[in-house]
Amino acid sequence: SKGGKEGEGSEEEDDVLTQEEKIKMIMQESAAAEMFVVDPLPWCKHLSEVQPLHHEGVVALKRCEECGEGREVWVCLSCYHYYCGRYINQHMLRHGESLGHHVVLSLADLSVWCFACDAYLHNKVLDPAVSSAHQSKFGNKPH
């Protein structure tokens, strides 16, 4: 080897790898400590607001009817209008507040949220809308 003993630097490389491994471990432990489980409510009184699916079903590629935004779009399960979420321009939040429509379906992850209960929901009454959104988004019905 040039200008040094054979194997020189390998101890430093081992130290670097050890440091990288330590950093990775700390990051994994930190991420695990910050993780939580979303446990949707099986029922809330606002489920009665959910209306039968419209003839076109839920269209996963819809944009916000107010601003045209395509990210974080939700569909209202009372009137089947599409608006962006609270982290974009808050049009669905305003829609829900102004009309008293509380139950909405995310086109991003197909979760259902109740604004009034401030909770995710999972109930059979939601199945037609969720199934329609899944079909529209992925081309097949959920299993």
PDB file of C-alpha atoms in Angstrom:
ATOM      1  CA  SER A   1       0.000   0.000   0.000  1.00  0.00           C
ATOM      2  CA  LYS A   2       1.131   3.533  -0.630  1.00  0.00           C
ATOM      3  CA  GLY A   3       2.468   5.531   2.315  1.00  0.00           C
ATOM      4  CA  GLY A   4       1.107   3.313   5.050  1.00  0.00           C
ATOM      5  CA  LYS A   5       0.708  -0.079   6.534  1.00  0.00           C
ATOM      6  CA  GLU A   6      -1.593  -2.613   5.058  1.00  0.00           C
ATOM      7  CA  GLY A   7      -5.012  -2.357   6.657  1.00  0.00           C
ATOM      8  CA  GLU A   8      -4.390   1.218   7.791  1.00  0.00           C
ATOM      9  CA  GLY A   9      -7.623   3.137   8.020  1.00  0.00           C
ATOM     10  CA  SER A  10      -9.732   0.052   8.492  1.00  0.00           C
ATOM     11  CA  GLU A  11      -9.976   0.753  12.241  1.00  0.00           C
ATOM     12  CA  GLU A  12     -11.247   4.264  11.428  1.00  0.00           C
ATOM     13  CA  GLU A  13     -13.729   2.780   8.954  1.00  0.00           C
ATOM     14  CA  ASP A  14     -14.889   0.358  11.661  1.00  0.00           C
ATOM     15  CA  ASP A  15     -15.347   3.323  14.023  1.00  0.00           C
ATOM     16  CA  VAL A  16     -17.343   5.187  11.366  1.00  0.00           C
ATOM     17  CA  LEU A  17     -19.533   2.178  10.730  1.00  0.00           C
ATOM     18  CA  THR A  18     -20.049   1.790  14.454  1.00  0.00           C
ATOM     19  CA  GLN A  19     -21.046   5.453  14.694  1.00  0.00           C
ATOM     20  CA  GLU A  20     -23.423   5.046  11.734  1.00  0.00           C
ATOM     21  CA  GLU A  21     -24.931   1.987  13.357  1.00  0.00           C
ATOM     22  CA  LYS A  22     -25.332   3.878  16.641  1.00  0.00           C
ATOM     23  CA  ILE A  23     -27.009   6.777  14.883  1.00  0.00           C
ATOM     24  CA  LYS A  24     -29.309   4.383  13.020  1.00  0.00           C
ATOM     25  CA  MET A  25     -30.226   2.657  16.283  1.00  0.00           C
ATOM     26  CA  ILE A  26     -30.973   5.962  18.008  1.00  0.00           C
ATOM     27  CA  MET A  27     -33.119   7.077  15.091  1.00  0.00           C
ATOM     28  CA  GLN A  28     -35.045   3.792  15.060  1.00  0.00           C
ATOM     29  CA  GLU A  29     -35.615   3.974  18.821  1.00  0.00           C
ATOM     30  CA  SER A  30     -36.727   7.584  18.498  1.00  0.00           C
ATOM     31  CA  ALA A  31     -39.137   6.760  15.674  1.00  0.00           C
ATOM     32  CA  ALA A  32     -40.545   3.840  17.648  1.00  0.00           C
ATOM     33  CA  ALA A  33     -41.096   6.083  20.670  1.00  0.00           C
ATOM     34  CA  GLU A  34     -43.033   8.589  18.534  1.00  0.00           C
ATOM     35  CA  MET A  35     -45.244   6.044  16.786  1.00  0.00           C
ATOM     36  CA  PHE A  36     -48.852   5.562  17.792  1.00  0.00           C
ATOM     37  CA  VAL A  37     -51.792   3.459  16.758  1.00  0.00           C
ATOM     38  CA  VAL A  38     -54.839   5.007  15.135  1.00  0.00           C
ATOM     39  CA  ASP A  39     -57.845   3.247  16.596  1.00  0.00           C
ATOM     40  CA  PRO A  40     -60.946   4.327  14.645  1.00  0.00           C
ATOM     41  CA  LEU A  41     -64.278   4.623  16.407  1.00  0.00           C
ATOM     42  CA  PRO A  42     -66.706   1.832  15.471  1.00  0.00           C
ATOM     43  CA  TRP A  43     -69.636   4.238  15.812  1.00  0.00           C
ATOM     44  CA  CYS A  44     -70.478   7.905  16.253  1.00  0.00           C
ATOM     45  CA  LYS A  45     -73.795   9.755  16.171  1.00  0.00           C
ATOM     46  CA  HIS A  46     -72.802  11.522  12.944  1.00  0.00           C
ATOM     47  CA  LEU A  47     -72.872   8.299  10.905  1.00  0.00           C
ATOM     48  CA  SER A  48     -76.565   9.055  10.353  1.00  0.00           C
ATOM     49  CA  GLU A  49     -75.443  11.925   8.076  1.00  0.00           C
ATOM     50  CA  VAL A  50     -73.877   9.492   5.580  1.00  0.00           C
ATOM     51  CA  GLN A  51     -76.004   9.412   2.428  1.00  0.00           C
ATOM     52  CA  PRO A  52     -76.263   6.622  -0.157  1.00  0.00           C
ATOM     53  CA  LEU A  53     -73.530   6.589  -2.763  1.00  0.00           C
ATOM     54  CA  HIS A  54     -74.203   8.790  -5.799  1.00  0.00           C
ATOM     55  CA  HIS A  55     -74.592   7.125  -9.199  1.00  0.00           C
ATOM     56  CA  GLU A  56     -71.018   8.004 -10.256  1.00  0.00           C
ATOM     57  CA  GLY A  57     -69.598   6.664  -7.001  1.00  0.00           C
ATOM     58  CA  VAL A  58     -66.525   8.200  -5.400  1.00  0.00           C
ATOM     59  CA  VAL A  59     -64.040   9.440  -7.994  1.00  0.00           C
ATOM     60  CA  ALA A  60     -60.516   9.238  -6.601  1.00  0.00           C
ATOM     61  CA  LEU A  61     -58.997  11.737  -9.054  1.00  0.00           C
ATOM     62  CA  LYS A  62     -61.327  14.616  -8.216  1.00  0.00           C
ATOM     63  CA  ARG A  63     -59.883  17.993  -7.279  1.00  0.00           C
ATOM     64  CA  CYS A  64     -61.089  20.513  -4.731  1.00  0.00           C
ATOM     65  CA  GLU A  65     -64.237  22.166  -6.077  1.00  0.00           C
ATOM     66  CA  GLU A  66     -63.219  25.461  -4.479  1.00  0.00           C
ATOM     67  CA  CYS A  67     -59.548  25.917  -5.438  1.00  0.00           C
ATOM     68  CA  GLY A  68     -58.740  23.087  -7.863  1.00  0.00           C
ATOM     69  CA  GLU A  69     -56.078  21.600  -5.593  1.00  0.00           C
ATOM     70  CA  GLY A  70     -55.439  17.900  -6.196  1.00  0.00           C
ATOM     71  CA  ARG A  71     -53.562  17.067  -2.990  1.00  0.00           C
ATOM     72  CA  GLU A  72     -55.300  15.954   0.202  1.00  0.00           C
ATOM     73  CA  VAL A  73     -58.799  15.960  -1.276  1.00  0.00           C
ATOM     74  CA  TRP A  74     -61.712  14.683   0.790  1.00  0.00           C
ATOM     75  CA  VAL A  75     -65.238  13.769  -0.264  1.00  0.00           C
ATOM     76  CA  CYS A  76     -68.142  14.734   1.978  1.00  0.00           C
ATOM     77  CA  LEU A  77     -70.257  11.659   2.686  1.00  0.00           C
ATOM     78  CA  SER A  78     -73.374  13.794   3.189  1.00  0.00           C
ATOM     79  CA  CYS A  79     -73.448  15.538  -0.201  1.00  0.00           C
ATOM     80  CA  TYR A  80     -70.544  13.977  -2.166  1.00  0.00           C
ATOM     81  CA  HIS A  81     -68.785  17.269  -2.865  1.00  0.00           C
ATOM     82  CA  TYR A  82     -64.984  17.299  -3.024  1.00  0.00           C
ATOM     83  CA  TYR A  83     -62.789  19.765  -1.133  1.00  0.00           C
ATOM     84  CA  CYS A  84     -59.177  20.034   0.025  1.00  0.00           C
ATOM     85  CA  GLY A  85     -58.162  19.275   3.586  1.00  0.00           C
ATOM     86  CA  ARG A  86     -57.109  21.354   6.554  1.00  0.00           C
ATOM     87  CA  TYR A  87     -53.408  21.263   5.635  1.00  0.00           C
ATOM     88  CA  ILE A  88     -54.022  22.710   2.159  1.00  0.00           C
ATOM     89  CA  ASN A  89     -56.716  25.423   2.036  1.00  0.00           C
ATOM     90  CA  GLN A  90     -59.203  24.016   4.585  1.00  0.00           C
ATOM     91  CA  HIS A  91     -62.128  23.980   2.165  1.00  0.00           C
ATOM     92  CA  MET A  92     -63.542  20.677   3.472  1.00  0.00           C
ATOM     93  CA  LEU A  93     -63.279  21.920   7.052  1.00  0.00           C
ATOM     94  CA  ARG A  94     -65.173  25.111   6.108  1.00  0.00           C
ATOM     95  CA  HIS A  95     -67.744  23.067   4.166  1.00  0.00           C
ATOM     96  CA  GLY A  96     -68.347  20.848   7.196  1.00  0.00           C
ATOM     97  CA  GLU A  97     -68.615  23.781   9.580  1.00  0.00           C
ATOM     98  CA  SER A  98     -70.989  25.784   7.379  1.00  0.00           C
ATOM     99  CA  LEU A  99     -73.349  22.921   6.475  1.00  0.00           C
ATOM    100  CA  GLY A 100     -72.997  20.631   9.479  1.00  0.00           C
ATOM    101  CA  HIS A 101     -71.567  17.827   7.328  1.00  0.00           C
ATOM    102  CA  HIS A 102     -69.168  16.028   9.634  1.00  0.00           C
ATOM    103  CA  VAL A 103     -68.208  12.714   8.007  1.00  0.00           C
ATOM    104  CA  VAL A 104     -65.651  12.815   5.189  1.00  0.00           C
ATOM    105  CA  LEU A 105     -63.535  10.322   3.239  1.00  0.00           C
ATOM    106  CA  SER A 106     -59.888  10.965   2.351  1.00  0.00           C
ATOM    107  CA  LEU A 107     -59.020  10.246  -1.277  1.00  0.00           C
ATOM    108  CA  ALA A 108     -55.356  10.003  -0.246  1.00  0.00           C
ATOM    109  CA  ASP A 109     -55.560   7.087   2.195  1.00  0.00           C
ATOM    110  CA  LEU A 110     -59.273   6.133   2.096  1.00  0.00           C
ATOM    111  CA  SER A 111     -59.711   6.834   5.795  1.00  0.00           C
ATOM    112  CA  VAL A 112     -62.961   8.290   7.115  1.00  0.00           C
ATOM    113  CA  TRP A 113     -62.939  11.201   9.563  1.00  0.00           C
ATOM    114  CA  CYS A 114     -65.635  12.805  11.693  1.00  0.00           C
ATOM    115  CA  PHE A 115     -64.964  16.504  12.271  1.00  0.00           C
ATOM    116  CA  ALA A 116     -67.389  16.718  15.202  1.00  0.00           C
ATOM    117  CA  CYS A 117     -65.905  13.733  17.049  1.00  0.00           C
ATOM    118  CA  ASP A 118     -62.351  14.574  15.933  1.00  0.00           C
ATOM    119  CA  ALA A 119     -61.790  10.901  15.180  1.00  0.00           C
ATOM    120  CA  TYR A 120     -61.378   8.332  12.446  1.00  0.00           C
ATOM    121  CA  LEU A 121     -64.330   6.015  11.878  1.00  0.00           C
ATOM    122  CA  HIS A 122     -64.716   2.412  10.778  1.00  0.00           C
ATOM    123  CA  ASN A 123     -68.280   1.177  10.349  1.00  0.00           C
ATOM    124  CA  LYS A 124     -70.203  -0.928   7.807  1.00  0.00           C
ATOM    125  CA  VAL A 125     -72.270   2.104   6.750  1.00  0.00           C
ATOM    126  CA  LEU A 126     -69.048   3.537   5.282  1.00  0.00           C
ATOM    127  CA  ASP A 127     -68.227   0.431   3.218  1.00  0.00           C
ATOM    128  CA  PRO A 128     -69.977   1.455  -0.030  1.00  0.00           C
ATOM    129  CA  ALA A 129     -68.118   4.801  -0.205  1.00  0.00           C
ATOM    130  CA  VAL A 130     -64.766   3.326   0.826  1.00  0.00           C
ATOM    131  CA  SER A 131     -65.177   0.428  -1.620  1.00  0.00           C
ATOM    132  CA  SER A 132     -66.105   2.816  -4.447  1.00  0.00           C
ATOM    133  CA  ALA A 133     -63.081   5.025  -3.704  1.00  0.00           C
ATOM    134  CA  HIS A 134     -60.814   1.952  -3.622  1.00  0.00           C
ATOM    135  CA  GLN A 135     -62.220   0.754  -6.959  1.00  0.00           C
ATOM    136  CA  SER A 136     -61.685   4.183  -8.489  1.00  0.00           C
ATOM    137  CA  LYS A 137     -58.184   4.577  -7.110  1.00  0.00           C
ATOM    138  CA  PHE A 138     -56.775   1.074  -7.570  1.00  0.00           C
ATOM    139  CA  GLY A 139     -59.025  -0.527 -10.177  1.00  0.00           C
ATOM    140  CA  ASN A 140     -60.322  -3.254  -7.870  1.00  0.00           C
ATOM    141  CA  LYS A 141     -62.511  -3.737  -4.819  1.00  0.00           C
ATOM    142  CA  PRO A 142     -60.828  -4.027  -1.406  1.00  0.00           C
ATOM    143  CA  HIS A 143     -60.426  -7.548  -0.036  1.00  0.00           C
TER     144      HIS A 143
END
